[in-house]
Amino acid sequence: MEKIKKFFGNKWVGFTLATIVYVLWFVVWTGNWWLILGVGVIYDLYISKYFYRYVWSKNEALCEKSSLYRNIYEWVNAIIFATVVATLIHIFIFQMYVIPSSSMEKSLLVGDYLYVSKVTYGPQMPNTPLSFPFVHHTMPMSQTKKSFSEAIKWPYHRLKGLRKIERGDVVVFNFPAGDTVLLENQAITYYDVLRDYQKQFGPKRGREQLEADYTIISRPVDKRENYIKRCVALPGDSIRIENRKLFVNGQSEGKITEKQYCYTIRTSSALSQYAIDNLGITEIMGNGNSYISPLTDSMVEALRKMDNVISIEPYTVTDQAFPHSEKYAWTADNFGPLWIPQKGETIELSTDNLPLYERIIDVYEDNDLQVKDGEIYINGQKSNSYTFKMDYYWMMGDNRHNSADSRYWGFVPEDHIVGKASFIWLSLDQNKSFPANIRWGRIFNKIK
């Protein structure tokens, strides 16, 4: 044991081990070779000790002379160390996420706290490294003040992960349509409101009126709202939805046990609260003899067996969906066919299919896209084809009729992917008080 302690206590052994860890983590994994200069700092820390001799020794002397200084120093040192460690874990390893809405019920419930792995797909380096720690995009105690600075902007760079996204994964990502935000009402999507204004006032006047009514801001990719959905289609896949049923590459999607659709329920007498709670129904509209509620297949079967249930009919959504164009009269229940873009693949472009991919070309891949006299121009050049620079994904909530997902705002670019939702580490029922609000049966459940 003494030999082992002596071996690891050797300054050259310590320097070698620290250098190996630093180079593998911060140089090789990040791919930033400028960080190799940090080896000089490690050398001074273990070997030359110039910084200690001329700077840090004075700090130690002050600690010995003044107990007040020593206490302040210890607190500041502990806070800085905890902040640095927590930040590195948040960037490279995992982050916590709480389910805010019912879009993934019954697979995930409101109040589920999730462990989101960044190692699985590879952590993404922040676009805005200068930011207040432990907050997302807005300062604490404020609704409007930014928590980050765009003085330094880093381009998209993802480190190597354990694997790629697979069909069926539950994924946390930055909301693609969250690049533009109405500051006074951040709960609604800017583009939805803009469409409503333009329908009412016309294209130009509608945009001007919206700008007059709201303060409009933009956010970088890493500071957009976090969403969680299930990845149902990968780059290169083709999808279509017929009468609510999703088909990927011509095949029906895999079975999702807790997937929900809305149904119209007609009864001869009112459903009791006991029956509603016993079935696990958390959302229901109506009373007396007619209801609308999202239900799983097992809930539908259980309701059909009840004596006072006359009929259960599928509810149909008729609102227009992506790409919100007159050329495509698609809805959430009848959609496609649509091809999901893949990095390096080239498609023929026309004014007919441009509505499907124009946001990718213009916004996500930062090109100057214009249409003049029925011709498409990309970066000033007339174009009849386009080669994609990134992979894209199609995300949908398991609560299919109560989910703002890709059917309404389109593709999720690879640079918006945050991580894989791995397991539930805590689950709290917001409608109950402690300790009855703890859903013990969900804690540490793997997310499927």
GROMACS .gro file of C-alpha atoms in nm:
model
  448
    1MET     CA    1   0.000   0.000   0.000
    2GLU     CA    2   0.283   0.241   0.087
    3LYS     CA    3   0.446   0.173  -0.249
    4ILE     CA    4   0.119   0.252  -0.430
    5LYS     CA    5   0.078   0.578  -0.235
    6LYS     CA    6   0.437   0.671  -0.309
    7PHE     CA    7   0.392   0.591  -0.679
    8PHE     CA    8   0.079   0.804  -0.721
    9GLY     CA    9   0.230   1.075  -0.500
   10ASN     CA   10   0.512   1.124  -0.747
   11LYS     CA   11   0.475   1.460  -0.925
   12TRP     CA   12   0.566   1.315  -1.265
   13VAL     CA   13   0.306   1.038  -1.232
   14GLY     CA   14   0.044   1.295  -1.134
   15PHE     CA   15   0.143   1.517  -1.427
   16THR     CA   16   0.127   1.225  -1.672
   17LEU     CA   17  -0.215   1.101  -1.556
   18ALA     CA   18  -0.366   1.451  -1.550
   19THR     CA   19  -0.227   1.524  -1.897
   20ILE     CA   20  -0.370   1.201  -2.043
   21VAL     CA   21  -0.719   1.274  -1.900
   22TYR     CA   22  -0.706   1.638  -2.014
   23VAL     CA   23  -0.585   1.560  -2.367
   24LEU     CA   24  -0.838   1.279  -2.422
   25TRP     CA   25  -1.131   1.481  -2.286
   26PHE     CA   26  -1.066   1.841  -2.382
   27VAL     CA   27  -0.844   1.803  -2.689
   28VAL     CA   28  -0.921   1.477  -2.868
   29TRP     CA   29  -1.293   1.445  -2.783
   30THR     CA   30  -1.374   1.811  -2.846
   31GLY     CA   31  -1.149   1.824  -3.153
   32ASN     CA   32  -1.013   2.164  -3.041
   33TRP     CA   33  -0.637   2.135  -3.077
   34TRP     CA   34  -0.578   2.486  -2.943
   35LEU     CA   35  -0.660   2.345  -2.599
   36ILE     CA   36  -0.332   2.151  -2.607
   37LEU     CA   37  -0.187   2.472  -2.462
   38GLY     CA   38  -0.357   2.374  -2.136
   39VAL     CA   39  -0.088   2.110  -2.087
   40GLY     CA   40   0.144   2.398  -1.994
   41VAL     CA   41  -0.087   2.488  -1.707
   42ILE     CA   42  -0.087   2.125  -1.587
   43TYR     CA   43   0.295   2.118  -1.609
   44ASP     CA   44   0.320   2.427  -1.389
   45LEU     CA   45   0.064   2.285  -1.145
   46TYR     CA   46   0.261   1.961  -1.093
   47ILE     CA   47   0.623   2.037  -1.186
   48SER     CA   48   0.745   2.396  -1.220
   49LYS     CA   49   0.499   2.558  -0.973
   50TYR     CA   50   0.575   2.916  -1.087
   51PHE     CA   51   0.214   3.024  -1.033
   52TYR     CA   52   0.220   2.888  -0.679
   53ARG     CA   53   0.556   3.045  -0.601
   54TYR     CA   54   0.473   3.397  -0.718
   55VAL     CA   55   0.092   3.415  -0.674
   56TRP     CA   56  -0.073   3.137  -0.478
   57SER     CA   57   0.174   3.140  -0.191
   58LYS     CA   58   0.065   3.500  -0.117
   59ASN     CA   59  -0.295   3.382  -0.100
   60GLU     CA   60  -0.199   3.114   0.153
   61ALA     CA   61  -0.016   3.372   0.360
   62LEU     CA   62  -0.327   3.592   0.370
   63CYS     CA   63  -0.536   3.292   0.476
   64GLU     CA   64  -0.301   3.233   0.770
   65LYS     CA   65  -0.310   3.599   0.877
   66SER     CA   66  -0.685   3.661   0.850
   67SER     CA   67  -0.960   3.418   0.947
   68LEU     CA   68  -1.220   3.639   0.772
   69TYR     CA   69  -1.023   3.628   0.449
   70ARG     CA   70  -0.980   3.250   0.485
   71ASN     CA   71  -1.356   3.195   0.534
   72ILE     CA   72  -1.445   3.414   0.236
   73TYR     CA   73  -1.183   3.242   0.021
   74GLU     CA   74  -1.309   2.894   0.115
   75TRP     CA   75  -1.670   2.984   0.029
   76VAL     CA   76  -1.575   3.148  -0.302
   77ASN     CA   77  -1.347   2.857  -0.389
   78ALA     CA   78  -1.624   2.602  -0.312
   79ILE     CA   79  -1.883   2.793  -0.519
   80ILE     CA   80  -1.651   2.829  -0.818
   81PHE     CA   81  -1.549   2.462  -0.804
   82ALA     CA   82  -1.913   2.345  -0.780
   83THR     CA   83  -2.015   2.575  -1.067
   84VAL     CA   84  -1.735   2.454  -1.294
   85VAL     CA   85  -1.801   2.086  -1.221
   86ALA     CA   86  -2.178   2.121  -1.264
   87THR     CA   87  -2.130   2.313  -1.590
   88LEU     CA   88  -1.896   2.048  -1.732
   89ILE     CA   89  -2.145   1.774  -1.637
   90HIS     CA   90  -2.430   1.972  -1.795
   91ILE     CA   91  -2.237   2.024  -2.120
   92PHE     CA   92  -2.073   1.684  -2.159
   93ILE     CA   93  -2.263   1.419  -1.960
   94PHE     CA   94  -2.631   1.478  -1.884
   95GLN     CA   95  -2.899   1.728  -1.788
   96MET     CA   96  -3.226   1.705  -1.602
   97TYR     CA   97  -3.559   1.774  -1.771
   98VAL     CA   98  -3.911   1.791  -1.629
   99ILE     CA   99  -4.217   1.710  -1.839
  100PRO     CA  100  -4.420   2.035  -1.862
  101SER     CA  101  -4.716   1.923  -2.075
  102SER     CA  102  -4.924   1.619  -2.167
  103SER     CA  103  -4.790   1.580  -2.523
  104MET     CA  104  -4.615   1.250  -2.436
  105GLU     CA  105  -4.887   1.093  -2.221
  106LYS     CA  106  -4.927   0.817  -2.124
  107SER     CA  107  -4.563   0.728  -2.192
  108LEU     CA  108  -4.447   1.028  -1.987
  109LEU     CA  109  -4.660   1.223  -1.741
  110VAL     CA  110  -4.659   1.587  -1.638
  111GLY     CA  111  -4.427   1.603  -1.337
  112ASP     CA  112  -4.189   1.330  -1.452
  113TYR     CA  113  -3.827   1.432  -1.394
  114LEU     CA  114  -3.596   1.280  -1.654
  115TYR     CA  115  -3.229   1.201  -1.685
  116VAL     CA  116  -3.132   1.316  -2.035
  117SER     CA  117  -2.808   1.159  -2.161
  118LYS     CA  118  -2.586   1.377  -2.378
  119VAL     CA  119  -2.325   1.104  -2.414
  120THR     CA  120  -2.561   0.878  -2.612
  121TYR     CA  121  -2.574   1.096  -2.927
  122GLY     CA  122  -2.266   1.301  -2.840
  123PRO     CA  123  -2.273   1.631  -2.650
  124GLN     CA  124  -2.309   1.947  -2.854
  125MET     CA  125  -2.071   2.232  -2.779
  126PRO     CA  126  -2.264   2.547  -2.680
  127ASN     CA  127  -2.331   2.811  -2.947
  128THR     CA  128  -2.323   3.083  -2.681
  129PRO     CA  129  -2.053   2.993  -2.423
  130LEU     CA  130  -2.092   3.324  -2.235
  131SER     CA  131  -2.402   3.265  -2.024
  132PHE     CA  132  -2.525   3.277  -1.666
  133PRO     CA  133  -2.483   2.930  -1.509
  134PHE     CA  134  -2.775   2.696  -1.440
  135VAL     CA  135  -3.039   2.892  -1.634
  136HIS     CA  136  -3.153   2.848  -1.993
  137HIS     CA  137  -3.231   3.170  -2.179
  138THR     CA  138  -3.381   3.413  -1.927
  139MET     CA  139  -3.235   3.550  -1.604
  140PRO     CA  140  -3.394   3.441  -1.274
  141MET     CA  141  -3.671   3.670  -1.146
  142SER     CA  142  -3.720   3.810  -1.495
  143GLN     CA  143  -3.941   3.734  -1.794
  144THR     CA  144  -3.743   3.929  -2.050
  145LYS     CA  145  -3.373   3.973  -1.956
  146LYS     CA  146  -3.138   3.745  -2.152
  147SER     CA  147  -2.914   3.512  -1.954
  148PHE     CA  148  -2.653   3.490  -2.228
  149SER     CA  149  -2.428   3.706  -2.444
  150GLU     CA  150  -2.375   3.664  -2.817
  151ALA     CA  151  -2.041   3.845  -2.808
  152ILE     CA  152  -1.884   3.503  -2.872
  153LYS     CA  153  -2.062   3.259  -3.106
  154TRP     CA  154  -1.937   2.910  -3.173
  155PRO     CA  155  -2.046   2.715  -3.484
  156TYR     CA  156  -2.229   2.384  -3.455
  157HIS     CA  157  -2.000   2.108  -3.335
  158ARG     CA  158  -2.110   1.775  -3.187
  159LEU     CA  159  -1.869   1.542  -3.013
  160LYS     CA  160  -1.866   1.170  -3.084
  161GLY     CA  161  -2.140   0.981  -2.902
  162LEU     CA  162  -2.213   0.618  -2.820
  163ARG     CA  163  -2.458   0.580  -3.109
  164LYS     CA  164  -2.686   0.763  -3.350
  165ILE     CA  165  -3.054   0.839  -3.298
  166GLU     CA  166  -3.272   0.535  -3.357
  167ARG     CA  167  -3.633   0.525  -3.465
  168GLY     CA  168  -3.849   0.516  -3.152
  169ASP     CA  169  -3.606   0.704  -2.926
  170VAL     CA  170  -3.754   0.967  -2.695
  171VAL     CA  171  -3.545   1.276  -2.769
  172VAL     CA  172  -3.499   1.618  -2.609
  173PHE     CA  173  -3.423   1.892  -2.861
  174ASN     CA  174  -3.426   2.268  -2.905
  175PHE     CA  175  -3.757   2.386  -3.053
  176PRO     CA  176  -3.685   2.461  -3.422
  177ALA     CA  177  -3.960   2.723  -3.450
  178GLY     CA  178  -3.830   2.891  -3.133
  179ASP     CA  179  -3.573   3.099  -3.320
  180THR     CA  180  -3.816   3.393  -3.312
  181VAL     CA  181  -4.011   3.476  -2.997
  182LEU     CA  182  -4.289   3.715  -2.899
  183LEU     CA  183  -4.143   3.849  -2.576
  184GLU     CA  184  -4.478   3.942  -2.421
  185ASN     CA  185  -4.631   3.599  -2.489
  186GLN     CA  186  -4.366   3.330  -2.513
  187ALA     CA  187  -4.614   3.043  -2.473
  188ILE     CA  188  -4.737   3.083  -2.831
  189THR     CA  189  -4.534   3.022  -3.146
  190TYR     CA  190  -4.436   3.331  -3.343
  191TYR     CA  191  -4.501   3.171  -3.682
  192ASP     CA  192  -4.854   3.060  -3.586
  193VAL     CA  193  -4.940   3.413  -3.477
  194LEU     CA  194  -4.780   3.560  -3.791
  195ARG     CA  195  -4.996   3.336  -4.013
  196ASP     CA  196  -5.307   3.451  -3.827
  197TYR     CA  197  -5.211   3.816  -3.866
  198GLN     CA  198  -5.136   3.774  -4.236
  199LYS     CA  199  -5.470   3.602  -4.296
  200GLN     CA  200  -5.642   3.894  -4.128
  201PHE     CA  201  -5.440   4.189  -4.263
  202GLY     CA  202  -5.251   4.051  -4.565
  203PRO     CA  203  -4.883   3.943  -4.593
  204LYS     CA  204  -4.710   4.282  -4.556
  205ARG     CA  205  -4.959   4.459  -4.333
  206GLY     CA  206  -4.992   4.151  -4.110
  207ARG     CA  207  -4.618   4.139  -4.038
  208GLU     CA  208  -4.611   4.515  -3.967
  209GLN     CA  209  -4.906   4.489  -3.729
  210LEU     CA  210  -4.747   4.197  -3.544
  211GLU     CA  211  -4.425   4.395  -3.501
  212ALA     CA  212  -4.630   4.686  -3.365
  213ASP     CA  213  -4.818   4.467  -3.115
  214TYR     CA  214  -4.524   4.264  -2.980
  215THR     CA  215  -4.154   4.289  -2.899
  216ILE     CA  216  -3.994   4.030  -3.126
  217ILE     CA  217  -3.656   3.877  -3.039
  218SER     CA  218  -3.442   3.598  -3.183
  219ARG     CA  219  -3.259   3.321  -2.998
  220PRO     CA  220  -2.957   3.109  -3.095
  221VAL     CA  221  -3.009   2.734  -3.130
  222ASP     CA  222  -2.884   2.635  -2.783
  223LYS     CA  223  -3.107   2.893  -2.610
  224ARG     CA  224  -3.436   2.788  -2.768
  225GLU     CA  225  -3.699   2.610  -2.561
  226ASN     CA  226  -3.641   2.241  -2.494
  227TYR     CA  227  -3.903   2.003  -2.636
  228ILE     CA  228  -3.939   1.628  -2.588
  229LYS     CA  229  -4.095   1.397  -2.848
  230ARG     CA  230  -4.049   1.053  -2.997
  231CYS     CA  231  -3.835   1.024  -3.309
  232VAL     CA  232  -4.059   0.840  -3.557
  233ALA     CA  233  -3.854   0.893  -3.875
  234LEU     CA  234  -3.483   0.918  -3.950
  235PRO     CA  235  -3.288   1.096  -4.226
  236GLY     CA  236  -3.372   0.935  -4.560
  237ASP     CA  237  -3.706   0.792  -4.440
  238SER     CA  238  -4.038   0.865  -4.611
  239ILE     CA  239  -4.352   0.910  -4.404
  240ARG     CA  240  -4.724   0.942  -4.454
  241ILE     CA  241  -5.024   0.952  -4.222
  242GLU     CA  242  -5.356   0.804  -4.331
  243ASN     CA  243  -5.658   0.830  -4.101
  244ARG     CA  244  -5.431   0.890  -3.801
  245LYS     CA  245  -5.207   0.590  -3.873
  246LEU     CA  246  -4.839   0.663  -3.933
  247PHE     CA  247  -4.646   0.475  -4.202
  248VAL     CA  248  -4.267   0.493  -4.231
  249ASN     CA  249  -4.114   0.368  -4.555
  250GLY     CA  250  -4.446   0.205  -4.635
  251GLN     CA  251  -4.461   0.012  -4.306
  252SER     CA  252  -4.688   0.084  -4.010
  253GLU     CA  253  -4.494   0.234  -3.719
  254GLY     CA  254  -4.393   0.006  -3.436
  255LYS     CA  255  -4.632  -0.050  -3.148
  256ILE     CA  256  -4.630   0.218  -2.878
  257THR     CA  257  -4.834   0.080  -2.588
  258GLU     CA  258  -4.914   0.415  -2.426
  259LYS     CA  259  -4.991   0.608  -2.746
  260GLN     CA  260  -5.314   0.812  -2.729
  261TYR     CA  261  -5.566   0.950  -2.976
  262CYS     CA  262  -5.874   1.161  -2.906
  263TYR     CA  263  -6.216   0.996  -2.915
  264THR     CA  264  -6.575   1.116  -2.889
  265ILE     CA  265  -6.752   0.924  -2.614
  266ARG     CA  266  -7.134   0.909  -2.597
  267THR     CA  267  -7.301   0.775  -2.284
  268SER     CA  268  -7.650   0.713  -2.149
  269SER     CA  269  -7.547   0.865  -1.814
  270ALA     CA  270  -7.257   1.076  -1.694
  271LEU     CA  271  -6.918   0.914  -1.634
  272SER     CA  272  -6.842   0.913  -1.263
  273GLN     CA  273  -6.520   1.065  -1.132
  274TYR     CA  274  -6.435   0.724  -0.991
  275ALA     CA  275  -6.458   0.568  -1.339
  276ILE     CA  276  -6.247   0.847  -1.491
  277ASP     CA  277  -5.977   0.811  -1.225
  278ASN     CA  278  -5.987   0.431  -1.240
  279LEU     CA  279  -5.930   0.436  -1.617
  280GLY     CA  280  -5.637   0.675  -1.578
  281ILE     CA  281  -5.799   0.952  -1.785
  282THR     CA  282  -5.628   1.283  -1.707
  283GLU     CA  283  -5.789   1.502  -1.975
  284ILE     CA  284  -6.158   1.502  -2.058
  285MET     CA  285  -6.392   1.766  -2.200
  286GLY     CA  286  -6.769   1.760  -2.186
  287ASN     CA  287  -7.028   1.641  -1.937
  288GLY     CA  288  -7.354   1.455  -1.921
  289ASN     CA  289  -7.376   1.239  -2.233
  290SER     CA  290  -7.093   1.353  -2.460
  291TYR     CA  291  -6.716   1.372  -2.399
  292ILE     CA  292  -6.391   1.418  -2.590
  293SER     CA  293  -6.081   1.262  -2.437
  294PRO     CA  294  -5.740   1.123  -2.539
  295LEU     CA  295  -5.737   0.747  -2.484
  296THR     CA  296  -5.498   0.457  -2.522
  297ASP     CA  297  -5.616   0.135  -2.689
  298SER     CA  298  -5.658  -0.030  -2.347
  299MET     CA  299  -5.871   0.261  -2.225
  300VAL     CA  300  -6.095   0.232  -2.531
  301GLU     CA  301  -6.148  -0.137  -2.467
  302ALA     CA  302  -6.227  -0.075  -2.100
  303LEU     CA  303  -6.481   0.197  -2.187
  304ARG     CA  304  -6.657  -0.024  -2.444
  305LYS     CA  305  -6.728  -0.274  -2.165
  306MET     CA  306  -6.907  -0.015  -1.949
  307ASP     CA  307  -7.287  -0.040  -1.951
  308ASN     CA  308  -7.351   0.333  -1.983
  309VAL     CA  309  -7.117   0.385  -2.283
  310ILE     CA  310  -7.317   0.396  -2.607
  311SER     CA  311  -7.038   0.462  -2.856
  312ILE     CA  312  -6.671   0.559  -2.892
  313GLU     CA  313  -6.575   0.721  -3.221
  314PRO     CA  314  -6.234   0.845  -3.339
  315TYR     CA  315  -6.195   1.223  -3.333
  316THR     CA  316  -6.063   1.376  -3.655
  317VAL     CA  317  -5.832   1.679  -3.669
  318THR     CA  318  -5.892   1.909  -3.967
  319ASP     CA  319  -5.656   2.200  -3.892
  320GLN     CA  320  -5.395   2.263  -4.162
  321ALA     CA  321  -5.051   2.125  -4.085
  322PHE     CA  322  -4.695   2.170  -4.214
  323PRO     CA  323  -4.593   2.322  -4.452
  324HIS     CA  324  -4.895   2.557  -4.417
  325SER     CA  325  -4.911   2.608  -4.791
  326GLU     CA  326  -5.203   2.615  -5.034
  327LYS     CA  327  -5.014   2.352  -5.235
  328TYR     CA  328  -5.039   2.101  -4.949
  329ALA     CA  329  -5.377   2.054  -4.780
  330TRP     CA  330  -5.232   1.826  -4.512
  331THR     CA  331  -5.365   1.778  -4.159
  332ALA     CA  332  -5.226   1.602  -3.854
  333ASP     CA  333  -5.442   1.297  -3.934
  334ASN     CA  334  -5.383   1.286  -4.310
  335PHE     CA  335  -5.034   1.389  -4.403
  336GLY     CA  336  -4.768   1.330  -4.668
  337PRO     CA  337  -4.604   1.149  -4.828
  338LEU     CA  338  -4.292   1.339  -4.720
  339TRP     CA  339  -3.923   1.255  -4.752
  340ILE     CA  340  -3.697   1.336  -4.454
  341PRO     CA  341  -3.375   1.511  -4.570
  342GLN     CA  342  -3.041   1.336  -4.524
  343LYS     CA  343  -2.696   1.493  -4.517
  344GLY     CA  344  -2.527   1.480  -4.858
  345GLU     CA  345  -2.845   1.386  -5.047
  346THR     CA  346  -2.951   1.602  -5.342
  347ILE     CA  347  -3.310   1.671  -5.447
  348GLU     CA  348  -3.461   1.842  -5.746
  349LEU     CA  349  -3.613   2.177  -5.650
  350SER     CA  350  -3.925   2.332  -5.794
  351THR     CA  351  -4.180   2.586  -5.679
  352ASP     CA  352  -4.408   2.289  -5.605
  353ASN     CA  353  -4.184   2.117  -5.348
  354LEU     CA  354  -4.007   2.431  -5.224
  355PRO     CA  355  -4.260   2.490  -4.940
  356LEU     CA  356  -4.146   2.157  -4.788
  357TYR     CA  357  -3.777   2.245  -4.773
  358GLU     CA  358  -3.752   2.625  -4.792
  359ARG     CA  359  -3.704   2.673  -4.416
  360ILE     CA  360  -3.422   2.418  -4.420
  361ILE     CA  361  -3.247   2.592  -4.708
  362ASP     CA  362  -3.309   2.949  -4.592
  363VAL     CA  363  -3.290   2.926  -4.210
  364TYR     CA  364  -3.136   2.603  -4.081
  365GLU     CA  365  -2.859   2.592  -4.345
  366ASP     CA  366  -2.820   2.971  -4.372
  367ASN     CA  367  -2.863   3.037  -4.743
  368ASP     CA  368  -3.009   3.339  -4.921
  369LEU     CA  369  -3.320   3.188  -5.082
  370GLN     CA  370  -3.538   3.389  -5.320
  371VAL     CA  371  -3.805   3.314  -5.579
  372LYS     CA  372  -3.820   3.552  -5.878
  373ASP     CA  373  -4.053   3.511  -6.175
  374GLY     CA  374  -4.115   3.148  -6.085
  375GLU     CA  375  -3.742   3.067  -6.063
  376ILE     CA  376  -3.552   2.967  -5.749
  377TYR     CA  377  -3.229   3.146  -5.657
  378ILE     CA  378  -2.994   3.026  -5.383
  379ASN     CA  379  -2.717   3.268  -5.284
  380GLY     CA  380  -2.780   3.462  -5.605
  381GLN     CA  381  -2.751   3.156  -5.830
  382LYS     CA  382  -3.042   3.008  -6.022
  383SER     CA  383  -3.098   2.659  -5.881
  384ASN     CA  384  -3.306   2.356  -5.967
  385SER     CA  385  -3.149   2.125  -5.708
  386TYR     CA  386  -3.019   2.136  -5.352
  387THR     CA  387  -2.778   1.921  -5.148
  388PHE     CA  388  -2.850   1.906  -4.776
  389LYS     CA  389  -2.575   1.990  -4.528
  390MET     CA  390  -2.731   1.826  -4.220
  391ASP     CA  391  -2.944   1.530  -4.118
  392TYR     CA  392  -3.306   1.592  -4.018
  393TYR     CA  393  -3.555   1.404  -3.801
  394TRP     CA  394  -3.932   1.377  -3.763
  395MET     CA  395  -4.061   1.402  -3.405
  396MET     CA  396  -4.410   1.328  -3.278
  397GLY     CA  397  -4.572   1.315  -2.934
  398ASP     CA  398  -4.734   0.996  -2.809
  399ASN     CA  399  -5.049   1.196  -2.723
  400ARG     CA  400  -5.110   1.236  -3.094
  401HIS     CA  401  -5.404   1.477  -3.080
  402ASN     CA  402  -5.254   1.696  -2.809
  403SER     CA  403  -4.899   1.745  -2.929
  404ALA     CA  404  -4.738   2.041  -3.106
  405ASP     CA  405  -4.486   1.839  -3.304
  406SER     CA  406  -4.327   1.803  -3.649
  407ARG     CA  407  -4.669   1.774  -3.812
  408TYR     CA  408  -4.716   2.145  -3.740
  409TRP     CA  409  -4.367   2.297  -3.762
  410GLY     CA  410  -4.163   2.051  -3.965
  411PHE     CA  411  -3.819   1.895  -3.942
  412VAL     CA  412  -3.577   1.886  -3.648
  413PRO     CA  413  -3.218   1.959  -3.764
  414GLU     CA  414  -2.932   1.758  -3.616
  415ASP     CA  415  -2.782   2.073  -3.458
  416HIS     CA  416  -3.098   2.108  -3.243
  417ILE     CA  417  -3.062   1.765  -3.078
  418VAL     CA  418  -2.990   1.788  -2.703
  419GLY     CA  419  -2.992   1.427  -2.583
  420LYS     CA  420  -3.176   1.101  -2.522
  421ALA     CA  421  -3.432   1.076  -2.242
  422SER     CA  422  -3.303   0.770  -2.054
  423PHE     CA  423  -3.499   0.717  -1.731
  424ILE     CA  424  -3.733   0.883  -1.480
  425TRP     CA  425  -3.551   0.971  -1.156
  426LEU     CA  426  -3.850   1.135  -0.986
  427SER     CA  427  -4.221   1.172  -1.061
  428LEU     CA  428  -4.458   1.412  -0.885
  429ASP     CA  429  -4.833   1.445  -0.931
  430GLN     CA  430  -4.908   1.817  -0.938
  431ASN     CA  431  -5.268   1.756  -0.831
  432LYS     CA  432  -5.171   1.601  -0.497
  433SER     CA  433  -4.980   1.717  -0.190
  434PHE     CA  434  -4.668   1.564  -0.036
  435PRO     CA  435  -4.611   1.273   0.019
  436ALA     CA  436  -4.910   1.141  -0.177
  437ASN     CA  437  -4.785   1.328  -0.486
  438ILE     CA  438  -4.485   1.099  -0.528
  439ARG     CA  439  -4.548   0.839  -0.799
  440TRP     CA  440  -4.325   0.569  -0.649
  441GLY     CA  441  -4.400   0.320  -0.926
  442ARG     CA  442  -4.247   0.546  -1.191
  443ILE     CA  443  -3.915   0.626  -1.019
  444PHE     CA  444  -3.612   0.486  -1.207
  445ASN     CA  445  -3.834   0.349  -1.486
  446LYS     CA  446  -3.651   0.324  -1.816
  447ILE     CA  447  -3.807   0.536  -2.089
  448LYS     CA  448  -3.928   0.322  -2.380
   0.00000   0.00000   0.00000
